[in-house]
Tab-separated table of C-alpha atoms (C1' of nucleotides) in Angstrom:
chain	number	residue	atom	x	y	z
D	1	MET	CA	81.065	122.438	88.166
D	2	HIS	CA	81.237	124.862	91.492
D	3	GLU	CA	82.631	122.261	94.108
D	4	SER	CA	81.071	124.781	96.569
D	5	THR	CA	77.379	123.751	95.892
D	6	ASN	CA	78.199	120.547	97.354
D	7	GLN	CA	77.658	121.106	100.993
D	8	PRO	CA	80.469	118.854	102.343
D	9	GLN	CA	78.455	118.508	105.471
D	10	GLU	CA	79.758	115.960	108.139
D	11	VAL	CA	78.674	114.410	111.658
D	12	PRO	CA	77.490	117.297	114.066
D	13	THR	CA	77.719	118.195	117.434
D	14	GLN	CA	77.084	120.790	120.329
D	15	VAL	CA	80.759	120.917	121.589
D	16	LYS	CA	83.077	123.316	120.849
D	17	ASN	CA	86.503	122.223	121.914
D	18	PRO	CA	87.677	120.101	118.470
D	19	ASP	CA	89.941	117.730	120.703
D	20	LEU	CA	86.998	117.150	122.414
D	21	VAL	CA	85.346	116.036	120.646
D	22	GLU	CA	88.334	113.534	118.851
D	23	ARG	CA	89.045	112.103	121.390
D	24	ARG	CA	85.431	111.060	122.892
D	25	ARG	CA	84.679	110.217	119.371
D	26	ARG	CA	87.176	107.837	118.999
D	27	GLN	CA	86.147	106.487	122.585
D	28	ILE	CA	82.125	106.240	120.880
D	29	VAL	CA	83.327	104.558	117.292
D	30	ASP	CA	85.714	101.885	119.478
D	31	ALA	CA	83.234	100.966	121.683
D	32	ALA	CA	80.477	100.830	118.979
D	33	ALA	CA	82.145	99.346	116.200
D	34	LYS	CA	82.830	95.960	119.109
D	35	LEU	CA	79.137	96.646	119.745
D	36	PHE	CA	78.151	96.949	115.930
D	37	ILE	CA	80.638	93.157	115.243
D	38	ALA	CA	79.284	91.318	118.477
D	39	GLN	CA	75.107	92.141	117.683
D	40	GLY	CA	74.165	94.438	114.415
D	41	PHE	CA	73.928	97.479	114.704
D	42	HIS	CA	69.910	97.717	114.798
D	43	LYS	CA	70.407	95.006	117.817
D	44	THR	CA	72.059	97.277	119.682
D	45	THR	CA	71.188	100.438	121.366
D	46	THR	CA	72.372	103.592	122.213
D	47	ARG	CA	72.802	103.269	126.393
D	48	GLN	CA	74.686	100.019	125.026
D	49	ILE	CA	77.059	102.416	122.948
D	50	ALA	CA	76.842	105.467	125.619
D	51	ARG	CA	78.024	103.015	128.972
D	52	ALA	CA	80.631	100.816	126.313
D	53	ALA	CA	81.692	103.975	126.103
D	54	GLY	CA	82.067	105.415	129.061
D	55	VAL	CA	79.844	108.451	128.514
D	56	SER	CA	76.039	109.411	129.492
D	57	ILE	CA	73.411	109.203	126.909
D	58	GLY	CA	72.496	112.604	127.044
D	59	SER	CA	76.781	113.175	126.596
D	60	LEU	CA	77.118	111.067	123.711
D	61	TYR	CA	73.933	113.450	122.114
D	62	GLU	CA	76.138	116.167	122.417
D	63	TYR	CA	79.126	114.373	119.672
D	64	VAL	CA	76.138	112.774	117.654
D	65	ALA	CA	73.081	113.771	116.265
D	66	SER	CA	71.555	110.195	115.211
D	67	LYS	CA	72.505	107.200	116.370
D	68	GLU	CA	72.910	106.457	112.442
D	69	ASP	CA	75.982	108.893	112.687
D	70	VAL	CA	77.932	106.767	115.110
D	71	LEU	CA	77.293	103.741	112.488
D	72	TYR	CA	78.464	106.100	109.793
D	73	LEU	CA	81.647	107.397	112.232
D	74	VAL	CA	82.503	103.398	112.419
D	75	CYS	CA	82.664	103.194	108.756
D	76	GLU	CA	84.644	106.147	108.501
D	77	PHE	CA	87.034	104.894	110.919
D	78	ILE	CA	87.249	101.400	109.463
D	79	HIS	CA	87.633	102.791	106.295
D	80	LYS	CA	90.861	104.705	107.335
D	81	GLU	CA	92.563	101.062	109.641
D	82	VAL	CA	91.898	99.637	105.745
D	83	GLU	CA	93.643	102.421	103.994
D	84	ARG	CA	96.547	102.961	106.195
D	85	GLY	CA	96.863	99.118	106.361
D	86	VAL	CA	97.026	99.088	102.542
D	87	ALA	CA	99.236	101.434	102.113
D	88	GLU	CA	101.364	100.753	104.782
D	89	ALA	CA	101.663	96.809	103.364
D	90	MET	CA	102.734	98.186	99.713
D	91	GLN	CA	105.276	100.116	101.056
D	92	ARG	CA	106.934	97.054	102.270
D	93	THR	CA	106.830	94.990	98.864
D	94	THR	CA	109.956	95.215	97.193
D	95	VAL	CA	110.362	95.944	93.727
D	96	GLY	CA	111.409	92.961	90.869
D	97	LYS	CA	109.491	90.032	89.721
D	98	GLU	CA	107.896	88.784	93.014
D	99	VAL	CA	106.272	91.972	93.517
D	100	LEU	CA	102.944	90.952	92.191
D	101	ALA	CA	102.506	88.011	94.429
D	102	GLU	CA	103.718	90.097	97.541
D	103	VAL	CA	101.057	92.768	96.937
D	104	ILE	CA	98.328	90.913	96.662
D	105	ARG	CA	100.234	88.877	100.251
D	106	GLU	CA	99.582	91.421	101.889
D	107	TYR	CA	96.430	92.590	100.617
D	108	PHE	CA	95.104	89.845	101.864
D	109	LEU	CA	96.947	89.599	104.868
D	110	VAL	CA	94.933	92.738	105.865
D	111	CYS	CA	91.355	91.398	104.604
D	112	HIS	CA	92.564	88.761	107.147
D	113	ARG	CA	93.098	90.878	109.905
D	114	MET	CA	90.584	93.144	109.101
D	115	SER	CA	88.073	90.150	108.870
D	116	ASP	CA	85.654	91.631	111.173
D	117	PHE	CA	85.073	94.959	109.975
D	118	ILE	CA	84.727	94.305	106.355
D	119	LEU	CA	81.849	91.978	107.480
D	120	LEU	CA	80.669	95.156	109.296
D	121	ILE	CA	80.445	96.925	106.439
D	122	TYR	CA	79.024	94.558	103.867
D	123	GLN	CA	76.035	94.237	106.470
D	124	GLU	CA	75.417	97.174	107.715
D	125	THR	CA	75.878	100.136	105.101
D	126	ARG	CA	72.511	99.852	103.846
D	127	SER	CA	71.238	100.978	107.503
D	128	LEU	CA	73.208	104.249	106.512
D	129	PRO	CA	71.139	107.708	105.037
D	130	ALA	CA	71.397	107.785	101.306
D	131	VAL	CA	73.911	110.766	101.652
D	132	TRP	CA	76.574	108.376	104.533
D	133	ARG	CA	76.019	105.706	102.976
D	134	LYS	CA	77.536	107.369	99.211
D	135	ARG	CA	80.325	108.075	100.585
D	136	VAL	CA	81.454	104.694	101.794
D	137	LEU	CA	80.881	103.117	98.799
D	138	GLU	CA	83.096	106.047	97.532
D	139	ASN	CA	85.730	105.332	100.569
D	140	GLU	CA	85.516	101.149	99.117
D	141	LEU	CA	86.352	102.545	95.325
D	142	ARG	CA	89.322	104.809	97.099
D	143	ILE	CA	90.799	101.633	98.893
D	144	THR	CA	90.325	99.536	95.113
D	145	GLY	CA	92.023	102.419	93.757
D	146	VAL	CA	95.399	101.752	95.984
D	147	LEU	CA	95.483	98.444	94.284
D	148	VAL	CA	95.110	99.948	90.130
D	149	GLU	CA	97.873	102.647	91.467
D	150	VAL	CA	100.089	99.610	92.140
D	151	LEU	CA	98.909	97.198	89.260
D	152	ALA	CA	99.876	100.145	86.433
D	153	GLY	CA	103.064	100.860	88.183
D	154	LEU	CA	104.204	97.193	87.556
D	155	ALA	CA	102.755	97.340	84.012
D	156	ASP	CA	104.747	100.430	83.130
D	157	GLY	CA	107.776	98.581	84.810
D	158	GLY	CA	107.096	95.552	82.636
D	159	ASP	CA	107.047	93.579	85.750
D	160	LEU	CA	103.159	92.784	84.484
D	161	PRO	CA	102.150	91.845	80.861
D	162	ALA	CA	100.364	95.554	79.529
D	163	MET	CA	97.282	95.453	79.364
D	164	SER	CA	94.277	98.118	78.957
D	165	SER	CA	93.422	100.371	81.274
D	166	GLU	CA	89.357	98.904	81.645
D	167	LYS	CA	90.641	95.813	82.076
D	168	LEU	CA	93.697	96.945	85.140
D	169	GLU	CA	91.266	97.938	87.168
D	170	MET	CA	89.048	95.161	86.367
D	171	VAL	CA	91.935	93.107	87.818
D	172	ALA	CA	92.100	95.420	90.781
D	173	HIS	CA	88.619	94.999	91.858
D	174	ASN	CA	88.982	90.905	90.927
D	175	ILE	CA	91.533	91.124	93.756
D	176	THR	CA	89.849	92.990	95.899
D	177	VAL	CA	86.647	91.294	95.836
D	178	LEU	CA	88.933	87.888	96.977
D	179	GLY	CA	90.333	89.318	99.906
D	180	HIS	CA	86.858	90.123	100.823
D	181	MET	CA	85.918	86.260	99.901
D	182	TRP	CA	88.363	85.391	103.077
D	183	THR	CA	86.170	87.664	104.859
D	184	PHE	CA	82.293	86.457	104.172
D	185	ARG	CA	82.997	82.678	103.341
D	186	ARG	CA	85.496	82.398	106.467
D	187	TRP	CA	82.696	80.175	108.368
D	188	TYR	CA	83.523	77.917	105.129
D	189	MET	CA	87.067	78.796	103.784
D	190	ALA	CA	88.860	77.977	107.420
D	191	ARG	CA	87.336	74.914	107.325
D	192	ARG	CA	89.878	73.274	104.937
D	193	TYR	CA	92.428	76.589	104.281
D	194	SER	CA	94.857	78.754	106.391
D	195	ILE	CA	94.851	82.024	105.340
D	196	GLU	CA	98.521	80.793	104.241
D	197	ASP	CA	96.848	78.442	102.227
D	198	TYR	CA	94.096	80.591	100.683
D	199	ILE	CA	97.246	83.411	99.861
D	200	ARG	CA	98.920	81.122	98.075
D	201	VAL	CA	95.820	79.331	95.524
D	202	GLN	CA	94.011	82.586	95.154
D	203	THR	CA	97.908	83.767	94.571
D	204	ASP	CA	98.542	81.478	91.501
D	205	PHE	CA	94.928	82.378	89.900
D	206	ILE	CA	95.233	86.111	89.672
D	207	ILE	CA	98.470	85.502	88.141
D	208	GLY	CA	97.161	82.754	85.127
D	209	MET	CA	94.057	85.522	85.300
D	210	ILE	CA	96.307	88.126	84.071
D	211	ALA	CA	98.716	85.938	81.950
D	212	ARG	CA	97.075	85.594	78.957
D	213	GLN	CA	95.703	89.111	78.549
D	214	THR	CA	96.498	91.142	75.460
C	13	MET	CA	76.022	59.888	114.112
C	14	HIS	CA	72.204	60.161	114.210
C	15	GLU	CA	70.478	62.428	111.270
C	16	SER	CA	67.837	62.216	113.988
C	17	THR	CA	69.373	63.712	117.001
C	18	ASN	CA	69.472	66.770	115.186
C	19	GLN	CA	65.724	67.539	115.012
C	20	PRO	CA	65.014	69.430	111.562
C	21	GLN	CA	62.381	72.105	112.803
C	22	GLU	CA	60.072	74.361	110.561
C	23	VAL	CA	58.537	77.434	110.900
C	24	PRO	CA	55.641	77.231	112.976
C	25	THR	CA	51.915	77.570	112.267
C	26	GLN	CA	48.795	76.709	113.520
C	27	VAL	CA	47.336	76.522	110.257
C	28	LYS	CA	46.556	72.714	110.083
C	29	ASN	CA	45.618	73.137	106.045
C	30	PRO	CA	49.182	72.725	104.349
C	31	ASP	CA	47.683	73.860	101.395
C	32	LEU	CA	46.468	76.734	102.114
C	33	VAL	CA	49.785	77.342	104.596
C	34	GLU	CA	51.490	77.669	101.395
C	35	ARG	CA	49.254	79.654	99.212
C	36	ARG	CA	49.215	82.144	102.564
C	37	ARG	CA	53.160	81.584	103.012
C	38	ARG	CA	54.286	82.706	99.252
C	39	GLN	CA	51.551	86.220	99.444
C	40	ILE	CA	53.557	86.791	102.328
C	41	VAL	CA	57.473	86.499	101.008
C	42	ASP	CA	56.330	87.955	97.570
C	43	ALA	CA	54.701	90.924	99.977
C	44	ALA	CA	57.525	90.726	102.376
C	45	ALA	CA	60.457	89.795	99.595
C	46	LYS	CA	59.659	93.432	98.355
C	47	LEU	CA	59.590	95.893	101.380
C	48	PHE	CA	63.143	94.295	102.566
C	49	ILE	CA	64.506	94.897	98.968
C	50	ALA	CA	62.810	98.755	99.235
C	51	GLN	CA	63.819	99.294	103.099
C	52	GLY	CA	65.719	96.441	104.588
C	53	PHE	CA	64.082	94.200	107.226
C	54	HIS	CA	64.536	96.279	110.514
C	55	LYS	CA	63.155	99.194	108.725
C	56	THR	CA	60.364	96.845	107.359
C	57	THR	CA	56.876	96.861	109.929
C	58	THR	CA	54.947	93.274	110.964
C	59	ARG	CA	52.073	95.799	109.946
C	60	GLN	CA	53.615	96.537	106.140
C	61	ILE	CA	54.024	92.908	105.682
C	62	ALA	CA	50.443	92.360	106.569
C	63	ARG	CA	48.839	94.851	104.772
C	64	ALA	CA	50.981	94.239	101.304
C	65	ALA	CA	50.088	90.691	101.836
C	66	GLY	CA	46.623	90.841	101.870
C	67	VAL	CA	46.163	89.491	105.024
C	68	SER	CA	45.918	91.018	108.953
C	69	ILE	CA	48.853	91.777	111.237
C	70	GLY	CA	46.338	88.714	113.675
C	71	SER	CA	46.392	86.201	110.371
C	72	LEU	CA	50.675	86.489	110.038
C	73	TYR	CA	50.892	85.314	113.112
C	74	GLU	CA	49.070	81.982	112.193
C	75	TYR	CA	51.413	81.360	109.479
C	76	VAL	CA	54.436	82.820	111.275
C	77	ALA	CA	55.768	82.856	114.857
C	78	SER	CA	57.916	85.626	114.156
C	79	LYS	CA	59.627	88.739	112.122
C	80	GLU	CA	62.858	86.659	111.972
C	81	ASP	CA	60.688	83.724	110.346
C	82	VAL	CA	59.235	85.821	107.765
C	83	LEU	CA	62.513	86.391	106.648
C	84	TYR	CA	63.952	82.500	106.808
C	85	LEU	CA	61.534	81.812	103.699
C	86	VAL	CA	62.483	85.182	101.920
C	87	CYS	CA	65.424	83.872	102.028
C	88	GLU	CA	64.536	80.265	101.275
C	89	PHE	CA	62.502	81.762	98.661
C	90	ILE	CA	65.476	83.335	96.823
C	91	HIS	CA	67.933	80.186	97.714
C	92	LYS	CA	65.034	78.008	95.868
C	93	GLU	CA	65.049	80.265	92.911
C	94	VAL	CA	68.837	80.823	92.445
C	95	GLU	CA	69.374	77.482	92.573
C	96	ARG	CA	66.560	76.599	89.751
C	97	GLY	CA	67.802	79.782	87.431
C	98	VAL	CA	71.468	77.694	87.808
C	99	ALA	CA	69.638	73.983	87.156
C	100	GLU	CA	68.243	75.592	84.411
C	101	ALA	CA	71.054	77.459	82.535
C	102	MET	CA	73.333	74.371	83.232
C	103	GLN	CA	70.742	72.030	81.390
C	104	ARG	CA	70.686	74.613	78.723
C	105	THR	CA	74.794	74.913	77.821
C	106	THR	CA	75.420	72.480	74.890
C	107	VAL	CA	78.561	70.386	75.042
C	108	GLY	CA	81.856	71.300	73.782
C	109	LYS	CA	84.754	72.999	73.593
C	110	GLU	CA	82.810	76.940	74.524
C	111	VAL	CA	80.681	75.189	77.571
C	112	LEU	CA	82.605	76.925	80.827
C	113	ALA	CA	82.266	80.246	78.914
C	114	GLU	CA	78.444	79.002	78.561
C	115	VAL	CA	78.094	77.878	82.046
C	116	ILE	CA	79.571	81.424	82.830
C	117	ARG	CA	77.507	82.739	80.689
C	118	GLU	CA	74.516	81.833	82.021
C	119	TYR	CA	75.269	81.445	85.528
C	120	PHE	CA	76.567	85.852	85.622
C	121	LEU	CA	73.401	86.210	83.483
C	122	VAL	CA	71.315	84.423	86.838
C	123	CYS	CA	73.194	86.801	89.094
C	124	HIS	CA	72.143	89.752	87.132
C	125	ARG	CA	68.222	89.039	86.928
C	126	MET	CA	68.183	88.322	90.852
C	127	SER	CA	70.851	91.022	91.924
C	128	ASP	CA	68.149	92.824	94.153
C	129	PHE	CA	67.430	89.406	95.859
C	130	ILE	CA	71.024	88.154	96.923
C	131	LEU	CA	72.100	91.494	97.628
C	132	LEU	CA	69.292	91.288	100.152
C	133	ILE	CA	70.625	88.035	101.469
C	134	TYR	CA	73.711	89.671	101.856
C	135	GLN	CA	72.918	92.453	104.030
C	136	GLU	CA	70.455	90.661	106.112
C	137	THR	CA	71.119	87.006	107.058
C	138	ARG	CA	72.915	88.546	110.439
C	139	SER	CA	70.114	89.144	111.427
C	140	LEU	CA	68.341	85.980	111.340
C	141	PRO	CA	68.665	83.374	114.773
C	142	ALA	CA	71.825	81.427	114.629
C	143	VAL	CA	69.538	77.526	113.612
C	144	TRP	CA	68.652	79.347	110.412
C	145	ARG	CA	71.891	81.376	109.556
C	146	LYS	CA	73.475	78.771	109.069
C	147	ARG	CA	70.843	76.822	107.111
C	148	VAL	CA	71.020	79.794	104.766
C	149	LEU	CA	74.729	78.857	104.711
C	150	GLU	CA	74.495	76.285	103.620
C	151	ASN	CA	72.086	76.782	100.767
C	152	GLU	CA	74.738	78.526	99.341
C	153	LEU	CA	77.186	76.073	99.690
C	154	ARG	CA	74.690	73.767	97.876
C	155	ILE	CA	74.526	76.062	94.918
C	156	THR	CA	78.111	77.017	94.440
C	157	GLY	CA	77.761	72.751	95.048
C	158	VAL	CA	75.990	72.881	91.801
C	159	LEU	CA	79.213	74.570	89.937
C	160	VAL	CA	81.588	72.581	91.305
C	161	GLU	CA	79.544	69.467	89.792
C	162	VAL	CA	79.044	70.834	86.482
C	163	LEU	CA	83.494	71.954	86.837
C	164	ALA	CA	83.982	68.518	87.752
C	165	GLY	CA	82.252	66.946	84.580
C	166	LEU	CA	83.953	68.998	82.515
C	167	ALA	CA	87.962	68.321	84.087
C	168	ASP	CA	86.492	63.951	83.495
C	169	GLY	CA	85.405	65.001	79.662
C	170	GLY	CA	88.772	67.309	79.119
C	171	ASP	CA	87.101	69.444	78.280
C	172	LEU	CA	88.955	71.688	81.046
C	173	PRO	CA	92.737	71.181	82.359
C	174	ALA	CA	92.607	68.329	85.456
C	175	MET	CA	93.327	69.813	88.388
C	176	SER	CA	93.551	68.782	92.458
C	177	SER	CA	89.483	68.651	93.795
C	178	GLU	CA	90.919	71.007	95.795
C	179	LYS	CA	91.304	73.564	92.946
C	180	LEU	CA	88.304	73.464	91.619
C	181	GLU	CA	86.455	73.680	94.617
C	182	MET	CA	87.830	77.601	94.979
C	183	VAL	CA	87.405	78.187	91.109
C	184	ALA	CA	84.018	77.484	91.950
C	185	HIS	CA	83.547	79.905	94.472
C	186	ASN	CA	85.408	82.366	92.601
C	187	ILE	CA	82.944	82.205	89.753
C	188	THR	CA	80.068	82.459	92.135
C	189	VAL	CA	81.757	85.241	93.497
C	190	LEU	CA	82.398	87.486	91.174
C	191	GLY	CA	79.079	86.868	89.546
C	192	HIS	CA	78.332	87.878	93.155
C	193	MET	CA	80.268	91.010	92.727
C	194	TRP	CA	78.483	92.188	89.829
C	195	THR	CA	75.232	92.622	92.360
C	196	PHE	CA	76.738	94.348	95.626
C	197	ARG	CA	79.456	96.991	93.152
C	198	ARG	CA	76.747	96.929	90.530
C	199	TRP	CA	77.088	100.752	91.551
C	200	TYR	CA	79.702	101.315	90.462
C	201	MET	CA	80.689	98.774	87.698
C	202	ALA	CA	77.022	99.630	85.670
C	203	ARG	CA	78.719	103.262	85.029
C	204	ARG	CA	81.244	101.246	82.669
C	205	TYR	CA	80.170	98.106	81.965
C	206	SER	CA	76.996	96.396	80.326
C	207	ILE	CA	76.390	92.578	81.947
C	208	GLU	CA	77.671	92.202	78.830
C	209	ASP	CA	80.570	93.534	78.253
C	210	TYR	CA	80.805	91.976	82.024
C	211	ILE	CA	80.941	89.072	81.308
C	212	ARG	CA	83.253	89.004	78.804
C	213	VAL	CA	86.245	90.498	80.523
C	214	GLN	CA	85.707	88.056	83.466
C	215	THR	CA	85.202	84.789	81.414
C	216	ASP	CA	88.481	85.639	79.945
C	217	PHE	CA	89.871	85.963	83.233
C	218	ILE	CA	88.493	82.671	84.884
C	219	ILE	CA	89.438	80.620	81.617
C	220	GLY	CA	93.182	82.337	82.065
C	221	MET	CA	93.335	81.299	85.827
C	222	ILE	CA	92.255	77.420	85.070
C	223	ALA	CA	94.532	77.432	82.037
C	224	ARG	CA	97.895	77.945	84.287
C	225	GLN	CA	96.522	75.353	86.436
C	226	THR	CA	98.184	71.673	87.138
Z	20	DA	C1'	79.291	132.957	131.985
Z	21	DT	C1'	80.249	129.289	128.612
Z	22	DT	C1'	80.925	124.422	128.002
Z	23	DA	C1'	80.676	119.808	129.164
Z	24	DT	C1'	78.043	116.981	131.315
Z	25	DC	C1'	74.226	114.169	133.894
Z	26	DT	C1'	69.713	112.094	134.597
Z	27	DA	C1'	65.442	111.254	134.173
Z	28	DT	C1'	61.861	110.575	131.364
Z	29	DA	C1'	58.391	111.996	126.948
Z	30	DG	C1'	56.910	110.276	122.880
Z	31	DA	C1'	56.833	107.399	119.446
Z	32	DT	C1'	56.770	103.039	117.925
Z	33	DC	C1'	56.630	97.877	117.290
Z	34	DT	C1'	55.874	92.672	117.854
Z	35	DA	C1'	53.362	89.566	119.519
Z	36	DT	C1'	48.755	88.251	121.295
Z	37	DA	C1'	44.355	87.980	122.975
Z	38	DG	C1'	39.268	87.215	122.697
Z	39	DA	C1'	35.638	87.690	119.457
Z	40	DT	C1'	33.797	86.725	114.935
Z	41	DA	C1'	33.671	84.326	110.863
Z	42	DA	C1'	33.748	80.282	107.434
Z	43	DT	C1'	33.731	75.523	106.506
Z	44	DG	C1'	32.355	70.693	106.953
Z	45	DC	C1'	30.030	66.898	109.363
T	9	DA	C1'	32.433	71.348	116.446
T	10	DT	C1'	36.796	72.965	113.805
T	11	DT	C1'	39.179	75.926	111.472
T	12	DA	C1'	40.768	80.607	109.933
T	13	DT	C1'	40.353	85.825	110.109
T	14	DC	C1'	40.417	89.655	112.024
T	15	DT	C1'	40.651	93.769	115.809
T	16	DA	C1'	42.218	95.906	119.257
T	17	DT	C1'	45.942	96.511	122.679
T	18	DA	C1'	48.923	94.867	126.353
T	19	DG	C1'	53.682	95.421	127.201
T	20	DA	C1'	57.968	95.814	125.626
T	21	DT	C1'	61.852	99.018	124.200
T	22	DC	C1'	64.322	102.749	122.096
T	23	DT	C1'	65.702	106.791	120.366
T	24	DA	C1'	66.161	111.694	121.606
T	25	DT	C1'	65.699	115.851	124.469
T	26	DA	C1'	64.672	119.154	128.532
T	27	DG	C1'	66.454	120.613	132.224
T	28	DA	C1'	69.208	120.441	136.097
T	29	DT	C1'	74.431	119.725	137.831
T	30	DA	C1'	79.019	120.624	137.573
T	31	DA	C1'	83.874	122.268	135.802
T	32	DT	C1'	86.249	125.670	133.348
T	33	DG	C1'	88.581	130.212	132.726
T	34	DC	C1'	88.539	134.494	132.885
DNA sequence: ATTATCTATAGATCTATAGATAATGC
DNA sequence: ATTATCTATAGATCTATAGATAATGC
């Protein structure tokens, strides 16, 4: 199978200078992310995005070809941030007995910090054209993939009960989603738990979840 | 605190005959739910809804005051269906040793059957006006509440290790969300698991999760 | 000369309603 | 007479672009 048959397809721009493209797109993404979080994608107009980004509506369309392009750039940016957060957090964890608990803690704290962004992805992915929706879902997997790697490392080192790679992967998905749960049930959870309480309770559950496995 | 200070607020209609309202709204909700699932709320027009429901655009607006009203009616309908499904499923479970596994199984099967609907709620709740968004979230809680009741019953009967009501509630939320996970990660899960596989693996995890608790 | 930016607006929709018509029940 | 339904459209937006202007670099 030839990779070359899939044209990798990027967001198109009319502007030649790549540094300028990067700079302006950052302005656009920053402004749009805030607006989308506050009002949602559909209630935000391209004019609001342009104004908040400090460019004219005409210029905005030199850097993207459609409003959906802006949403995709925002999703891409969020995933990069989350992945960076997770990767950094994973480095910070020491080795030894309590590693899994630390990994969970660091990941949940990333979810806590990036709550609004994660929620945005859950809510607006559907508004993307098919090609980009697919990309966003792949990015989502890549983040769970980081957890899979970490768990596999722990299992190899004997810091985790050995289990089939299938089950190990499911544990990673479960941890990912229980982190997200703090973002999309936060309106309820925050009434009775601080993020630290939440981490404590869920960590016990997750460790229990793994302990019994074969 | 007086309940009477909160006006309960229902979707307004111009039509006097309550039976007719119920009948027409069912047509509208059925049509709209399908369209929203296929295209999303924002890409669906009120004319499409009217046409698919078999009424004119003018009549549609005799039964609701706005497009958001239609979305709220759809969400309400979905929650009723899910709650009914869960309640029925819970009755079907026998008593004894394997009850928890049965409860999980029945609940996950409801999620499987109602996949599209559950996904719709995750994606479009944000498009609702504040008052109704709040209601939808309350309905969401009510469904988790059913699981809390069941778990509490099991704990009382000794079929479940005793644990604080706080933890018991969190277990119910976890089960709820792991059921939803099958709907919003299905694009990935379905590649490697059937719903039966998924239930088997997750049931083991959930039972492990509870076993260790105090 | 080329590249980037802006203003002004065409063109396309879409929601919600006004006002006319048909159906129902006394 | 009242209730329900329909057609036709007002009125409001919003995306995306055309065409003019300013800035940059040779």
